[in-house]
């Protein structure tokens, strides 16, 4: 999966998990902020999104990791985090990509 | 000065009142100094409890640490009671589904010591602490060994914290959350946040509502901790209602609205915010 494909998959997950009815994945800017300005997501959205991403990519977001703020800053940040975690995890322990 | 000696008596009374008040301030400061000392002791002992107190299972070790912390809280509350500062009375049992299982416990947040009183009575629960407490040098270790977490500074951290809390329920721990996010205003209630209800819906577990009252009010947000009333404060905490997410179709917003309304009715408050 290329980084562009990963970013698009994350956008699909955002739309599905947060039930953004009038938003298409391709209309979500890759570098725009997800929280506050931009999509304006809140803590419940963060819960839904983190849960969906963990399920889909078999990654773990740590609430104590200061890098989380950067990871959740944008779709690009999430894609970079997911790609990094999947590299860090031994191949046999990875779940199947959707 | 009159022949009855009234002014002199009044002066004596004033002096006595001041002496008594100074004594109570000293007592409450000694209680919290003891609490700090106890935290240091628990900080030192918990790693040993973790290693040797709960077997090899991670959850068993967490439970052993929680029991240890609950004992420390009981000592603290015993001292507060003995010194006639605050008598915490946490009564009743946590209602559960027929097959048992964990619950989300919510409560209005009357005093600074609600959480210690509840955890002393029901040790095997995890809770969310403010970052200032959860990330302190001594408290961080104590809380993390016992499975407690920081609420986080922003929406992302709060969301991740809620996710981990719903996992704690999956591990069989009860989760205690004060849905107001901080202590209640005196005689009032702040608007509820949705996290506790979302966690309960996601994990499909009941929410147990605890009602907390303190008479006379003490250790409230608008008073310094040492500013104690002149007589012993009675803190009463008890379960009074259970809400099942299944009855609300798993809608956390509906659950939140219902719970907030129920608390207002139970506390005799109008719908108008009281702060």
Coordinates of C-alpha atoms in Angstrom, one line a residue:
Chain A
X1 CA 0.0 0.0 0.0
X2 CA 1.5 3.3 -1.1
X3 CA 1.3 6.4 1.2
X4 CA -1.3 7.9 -1.1
X5 CA -3.4 4.7 -0.8
X6 CA -2.9 4.7 3.0
X7 CA -4.0 8.3 3.2
X8 CA -7.1 7.6 1.1
X9 CA -8.0 4.6 3.3
X10 CA -7.7 6.7 6.4
X11 CA -10.0 9.3 4.9
X12 CA -12.5 6.5 4.2
X13 CA -12.2 5.4 7.8
X14 CA -12.8 8.9 9.0
X15 CA -16.0 9.2 7.0
X16 CA -17.2 5.8 8.1
X17 CA -16.3 5.9 11.7
X18 CA -17.5 9.5 12.3
X19 CA -20.5 9.0 10.1
X20 CA -19.8 12.2 8.1
X21 CA -22.8 11.9 5.8
X22 CA -22.1 14.8 3.5
X23 CA -18.4 14.4 3.3
X24 CA -16.6 12.4 0.6
X25 CA -13.2 10.9 1.4
X26 CA -11.5 12.8 -1.5
X27 CA -12.8 16.1 -0.2
X28 CA -10.8 15.8 3.1
X29 CA -7.5 17.7 2.7
X30 CA -4.6 15.5 3.6
X31 CA -2.7 18.3 5.5
X32 CA -5.7 20.1 7.0
X33 CA -6.1 20.0 10.8
X34 CA -8.7 17.4 11.9
X35 CA -9.3 18.9 15.4
X36 CA -10.3 22.4 16.3
X37 CA -10.3 24.2 13.0
X38 CA -10.6 22.1 9.8
X39 CA -13.0 19.2 10.3
X40 CA -13.6 20.4 13.9
X41 CA -13.5 17.0 15.5
X42 CA -13.9 16.6 19.3
X43 CA -12.8 14.1 22.0
X44 CA -15.6 11.6 21.2
X45 CA -14.6 11.7 17.5
X46 CA -11.0 11.1 18.6
X47 CA -12.2 8.0 20.5
X48 CA -14.2 6.7 17.5
X49 CA -11.4 7.4 15.1
X50 CA -8.6 5.9 17.2
X51 CA -10.7 2.8 17.8
X52 CA -11.5 2.4 14.0
X53 CA -7.8 3.0 13.1
X54 CA -6.6 0.5 15.7
X55 CA -9.1 -2.1 14.4
X56 CA -8.2 -1.6 10.8
X57 CA -4.5 -1.3 11.0
X58 CA -3.7 -3.3 14.1
X59 CA -1.8 -0.3 15.6
X60 CA -2.0 1.1 19.1
X61 CA -2.3 4.8 20.0
X62 CA -0.9 5.6 23.4
X63 CA -2.6 8.4 25.3
X64 CA 0.7 9.1 27.1
X65 CA 2.8 9.4 23.9
X66 CA 3.5 13.1 23.1
X67 CA 3.7 12.2 19.4
X68 CA 0.0 11.5 19.4
X69 CA -0.8 15.2 19.0
X70 CA 1.2 15.3 15.8
X71 CA -0.2 12.0 14.6
X72 CA -3.8 13.2 14.9
X73 CA -3.0 16.6 13.5
X74 CA -4.0 15.6 10.0
X75 CA -4.6 12.7 7.7
X76 CA -0.9 12.9 6.7
X77 CA 0.1 12.7 10.3
X78 CA -2.1 9.6 10.9
X79 CA -0.7 8.0 7.7
X80 CA 2.9 8.6 8.8
X81 CA 2.1 7.2 12.3
X82 CA 0.3 4.1 10.9
X83 CA 3.1 3.4 8.4
X84 CA 5.8 3.8 11.1
X85 CA 4.0 1.5 13.6
X86 CA 3.5 -1.2 10.9
X87 CA 7.2 -1.1 10.1
X88 CA 8.0 -1.3 13.8
X89 CA 5.8 -4.4 14.3
X90 CA 7.2 -7.8 13.4
X91 CA 5.7 -9.0 10.1
X92 CA 4.0 -12.1 11.6
X93 CA 2.2 -9.9 14.2
X94 CA 0.7 -7.6 11.6
X95 CA -3.0 -7.9 10.9
X96 CA -4.2 -8.0 7.3
X97 CA -4.7 -4.7 5.5
X98 CA -8.3 -4.2 4.6
Chain B
X1 CA -16.8 46.6 80.8
X2 CA -20.2 46.1 82.4
X3 CA -20.9 44.6 85.8
X4 CA -22.1 41.4 84.1
X5 CA -18.7 41.0 82.6
X6 CA -20.3 40.4 79.1
X7 CA -17.5 42.1 77.0
X8 CA -14.9 40.1 78.8
X9 CA -16.9 36.9 78.1
X10 CA -17.3 37.8 74.5
X11 CA -13.6 38.4 74.2
X12 CA -13.0 35.0 75.7
X13 CA -15.4 33.4 73.4
X14 CA -13.8 35.1 70.4
X15 CA -10.5 33.9 71.5
X16 CA -11.8 30.4 72.1
X17 CA -13.3 30.4 68.6
X18 CA -10.0 31.5 67.1
X19 CA -8.1 28.9 69.0
X20 CA -10.6 26.2 68.0
X21 CA -10.4 27.4 64.4
X22 CA -6.6 27.4 64.4
X23 CA -6.7 23.9 65.8
X24 CA -9.0 22.7 63.0
X25 CA -6.8 24.3 60.4
X26 CA -3.8 22.5 62.0
X27 CA -5.7 19.2 62.0
X28 CA -6.7 19.4 58.3
X29 CA -3.2 20.4 57.3
X30 CA -1.9 17.4 59.3
X31 CA -4.4 15.2 57.5
X32 CA -3.3 16.3 54.1
X33 CA 0.4 16.2 55.1
X34 CA -0.2 12.6 56.2
X35 CA -1.9 12.0 52.8
X36 CA 1.3 13.3 51.1
X37 CA 3.4 11.1 53.3
X38 CA 1.2 8.2 52.6
X39 CA 1.5 8.8 48.9
X40 CA 5.3 8.7 49.3
X41 CA 5.1 5.4 51.2
X42 CA 2.7 3.9 48.7
X43 CA 5.1 5.1 45.9
X44 CA 7.9 3.2 47.5
X45 CA 5.9 0.0 48.3
X46 CA 3.8 -0.4 45.1
X47 CA 6.6 -1.8 43.0
X48 CA 6.9 -4.6 45.5
X49 CA 3.2 -5.1 45.6
X50 CA 3.2 -5.3 41.8
X51 CA 6.0 -7.9 41.8
X52 CA 4.9 -10.1 44.6
X53 CA 1.3 -9.2 45.6
X54 CA -0.9 -10.2 42.7
X55 CA 0.6 -13.2 40.9
X56 CA 1.9 -13.0 37.3
X57 CA -1.3 -11.8 35.7
X58 CA -1.2 -8.0 34.8
X59 CA -4.8 -7.5 36.0
X60 CA -4.1 -9.4 39.2
X61 CA -1.2 -7.2 39.9
X62 CA -3.2 -4.1 39.2
X63 CA -5.9 -5.3 41.6
X64 CA -3.3 -5.9 44.3
X65 CA -2.0 -2.4 43.9
X66 CA -5.6 -1.0 44.0
X67 CA -6.2 -2.9 47.3
X68 CA -3.1 -1.4 48.7
X69 CA -4.1 2.1 47.7
X70 CA -7.6 1.5 49.1
X71 CA -6.0 0.6 52.5
X72 CA -4.1 3.9 52.4
X73 CA -7.2 5.8 51.6
X74 CA -9.0 4.1 54.5
X75 CA -6.3 5.2 56.9
X76 CA -6.6 8.8 55.6
X77 CA -10.4 8.8 56.0
X78 CA -10.1 7.1 59.4
X79 CA -7.8 10.0 60.5
X80 CA -10.2 12.6 59.1
X81 CA -13.1 10.9 61.0
X82 CA -11.1 10.6 64.2
X83 CA -10.2 14.2 64.2
X84 CA -13.9 15.2 63.6
X85 CA -13.0 16.9 60.3
X86 CA -14.9 14.8 57.8
X87 CA -16.8 11.5 58.1
X88 CA -17.1 9.8 54.8
X89 CA -20.0 7.3 54.7
X90 CA -20.0 5.3 51.4
X91 CA -22.8 2.8 51.7
X92 CA -24.6 0.2 49.6
X93 CA -23.3 -2.2 47.0
X94 CA -22.7 -1.6 43.3
X95 CA -25.6 -3.2 41.4
X96 CA -24.6 -5.4 38.5
X97 CA -26.2 -7.4 35.8
X98 CA -27.3 -10.9 36.7
X99 CA -24.1 -12.4 35.2
X100 CA -22.0 -9.8 37.1
X101 CA -19.5 -7.9 35.0
X102 CA -18.1 -4.4 35.3
X103 CA -20.0 -1.1 35.4
X104 CA -19.3 2.5 34.8
X105 CA -19.8 4.5 38.0
X106 CA -20.6 8.1 37.9
X107 CA -21.1 10.6 40.7
X108 CA -21.7 14.3 41.3
X109 CA -18.4 15.7 42.7
X110 CA -19.1 17.3 46.0
X111 CA -15.7 17.3 47.8
X112 CA -12.0 17.0 47.1
X113 CA -12.0 13.5 48.7
X114 CA -15.0 11.9 46.9
X115 CA -12.7 9.8 44.8
X116 CA -10.6 8.6 47.8
X117 CA -13.8 7.7 49.7
X118 CA -15.2 5.8 46.8
X119 CA -12.0 4.0 46.0
X120 CA -11.5 3.1 49.7
X121 CA -14.9 1.4 49.7
X122 CA -14.8 -0.1 46.1
X123 CA -11.1 -0.7 45.4
X124 CA -11.2 -2.5 42.1
X125 CA -12.0 0.5 39.9
X126 CA -10.0 2.6 37.6
X127 CA -10.6 6.3 37.3
X128 CA -9.4 9.4 35.4
X129 CA -7.4 12.0 37.1
X130 CA -6.6 15.5 36.0
X131 CA -3.2 15.8 34.2
X132 CA -1.8 18.0 37.1
X133 CA -2.4 15.1 39.4
X134 CA -1.8 12.1 37.1
X135 CA 1.5 13.4 35.8
X136 CA 3.0 14.5 39.1
X137 CA 6.3 12.8 40.0
X138 CA 5.0 10.7 42.9
X139 CA 1.4 10.4 41.8
X140 CA 2.1 9.2 38.3
X141 CA 3.6 5.9 39.5
X142 CA 0.9 5.4 42.1
X143 CA -1.9 6.0 39.7
X144 CA -0.4 4.0 36.8
X145 CA 0.3 0.9 38.9
X146 CA -3.4 1.0 40.0
X147 CA -4.6 1.4 36.4
X148 CA -5.8 5.0 36.7
X149 CA -5.2 7.4 33.8
X150 CA -4.7 11.0 33.0
X151 CA -7.7 12.8 31.4
X152 CA -5.3 14.5 29.0
X153 CA -4.9 18.1 28.0
X154 CA -6.8 18.2 24.7
X155 CA -9.5 16.4 22.7
X156 CA -7.1 13.9 21.2
X157 CA -5.7 12.8 24.6
X158 CA -9.2 12.7 26.1
X159 CA -10.5 10.6 23.3
X160 CA -7.6 8.1 23.6
X161 CA -8.1 8.0 27.4
X162 CA -11.8 7.2 26.9
X163 CA -10.8 4.4 24.5
X164 CA -8.4 2.9 27.0
X165 CA -11.0 3.2 29.8
X166 CA -13.5 1.2 27.7
X167 CA -10.7 -1.5 27.4
X168 CA -10.4 -1.4 31.2
X169 CA -14.1 -2.4 31.4
X170 CA -13.3 -5.3 29.0
X171 CA -10.6 -6.4 31.5
X172 CA -13.2 -6.5 34.2
X173 CA -12.5 -3.3 36.1
X174 CA -15.2 -0.9 37.0
X175 CA -14.6 2.7 35.8
X176 CA -15.3 5.7 37.9
X177 CA -15.9 9.0 36.2
X178 CA -17.2 12.4 37.4
X179 CA -19.1 13.5 34.4
X180 CA -18.9 17.2 35.4
X181 CA -15.1 16.9 34.9
X182 CA -14.4 18.8 38.1
X183 CA -15.9 19.4 41.5
X184 CA -19.6 20.5 41.5
X185 CA -20.3 24.1 42.5
X186 CA -21.7 24.3 46.0
X187 CA -25.3 23.1 46.0
X188 CA -25.2 22.8 42.2
X189 CA -24.2 20.7 39.2
X190 CA -22.1 21.5 36.2
X191 CA -23.1 20.3 32.7
X192 CA -22.2 16.7 32.1
X193 CA -19.6 15.7 29.5
X194 CA -20.3 12.8 27.3
X195 CA -17.3 10.6 27.8
X196 CA -18.6 8.3 30.6
X197 CA -21.7 7.6 28.7
X198 CA -19.9 6.9 25.4
X199 CA -17.6 4.5 27.2
X200 CA -20.6 2.7 28.8
X201 CA -22.3 2.4 25.4
X202 CA -19.2 1.1 23.6
X203 CA -18.6 -1.5 26.3
X204 CA -22.3 -2.2 26.7
X205 CA -22.2 -2.0 30.5
X206 CA -24.6 -0.4 32.9
X207 CA -24.0 3.0 34.5
X208 CA -24.4 3.2 38.3
X209 CA -25.2 6.6 39.6
X210 CA -23.8 7.6 42.9
X211 CA -25.2 10.5 44.8
X212 CA -22.8 12.5 46.9
X213 CA -23.8 15.0 49.5
X214 CA -21.8 16.8 52.2
X215 CA -23.3 18.6 55.2
X216 CA -22.0 21.1 56.1
X217 CA -20.1 21.6 52.8
X218 CA -16.4 21.1 53.0
X219 CA -13.4 20.7 50.7
X220 CA -15.4 22.3 47.9
X221 CA -13.8 24.0 44.9
X222 CA -14.5 27.5 46.1
X223 CA -12.8 27.0 49.5
X224 CA -9.2 26.4 50.4
X225 CA -8.7 22.8 51.6
X226 CA -7.8 24.0 55.1
X227 CA -10.9 26.2 55.4
X228 CA -13.0 23.6 57.3
X229 CA -16.4 24.1 58.8
X230 CA -16.6 24.3 62.6
X231 CA -18.2 20.9 63.0
X232 CA -17.6 17.5 61.4
X233 CA -18.7 17.3 57.8
X234 CA -20.7 14.3 56.9
X235 CA -20.0 13.1 53.4
X236 CA -22.6 10.6 52.2
X237 CA -22.1 8.6 49.0
X238 CA -24.4 5.8 47.9
X239 CA -25.7 4.2 44.7
X240 CA -29.2 5.4 43.9
X241 CA -30.0 4.5 40.2
X242 CA -28.8 2.3 37.4
X243 CA -29.0 3.2 33.7
X244 CA -28.6 0.5 31.0
X245 CA -27.4 1.7 27.6
X246 CA -29.6 -1.0 26.1
X247 CA -32.6 0.9 27.3
X248 CA -31.4 3.9 25.3
X249 CA -30.5 2.1 22.1
X250 CA -26.8 2.6 22.9
X251 CA -27.3 6.4 22.3
X252 CA -24.7 8.0 24.6
X253 CA -26.2 11.5 24.1
X254 CA -29.7 10.3 25.2
X255 CA -28.1 8.6 28.2
X256 CA -26.1 11.7 29.1
X257 CA -29.2 13.9 28.9
X258 CA -31.3 11.5 31.0
X259 CA -28.6 11.1 33.7
X260 CA -28.0 14.9 34.0
X261 CA -31.8 15.5 34.4
X262 CA -32.0 12.7 36.9
X263 CA -29.3 14.2 39.0
X264 CA -30.9 17.6 38.9
X265 CA -34.2 16.2 40.1
X266 CA -32.5 14.1 42.8
X267 CA -30.5 17.2 44.1
X268 CA -33.5 19.4 43.9
X269 CA -32.1 21.7 41.2
X270 CA -33.9 23.4 38.4
X271 CA -32.7 23.1 34.8
X272 CA -31.1 26.5 35.1
X273 CA -27.3 26.2 35.5
X274 CA -26.4 26.8 39.1
X275 CA -22.9 28.2 38.6

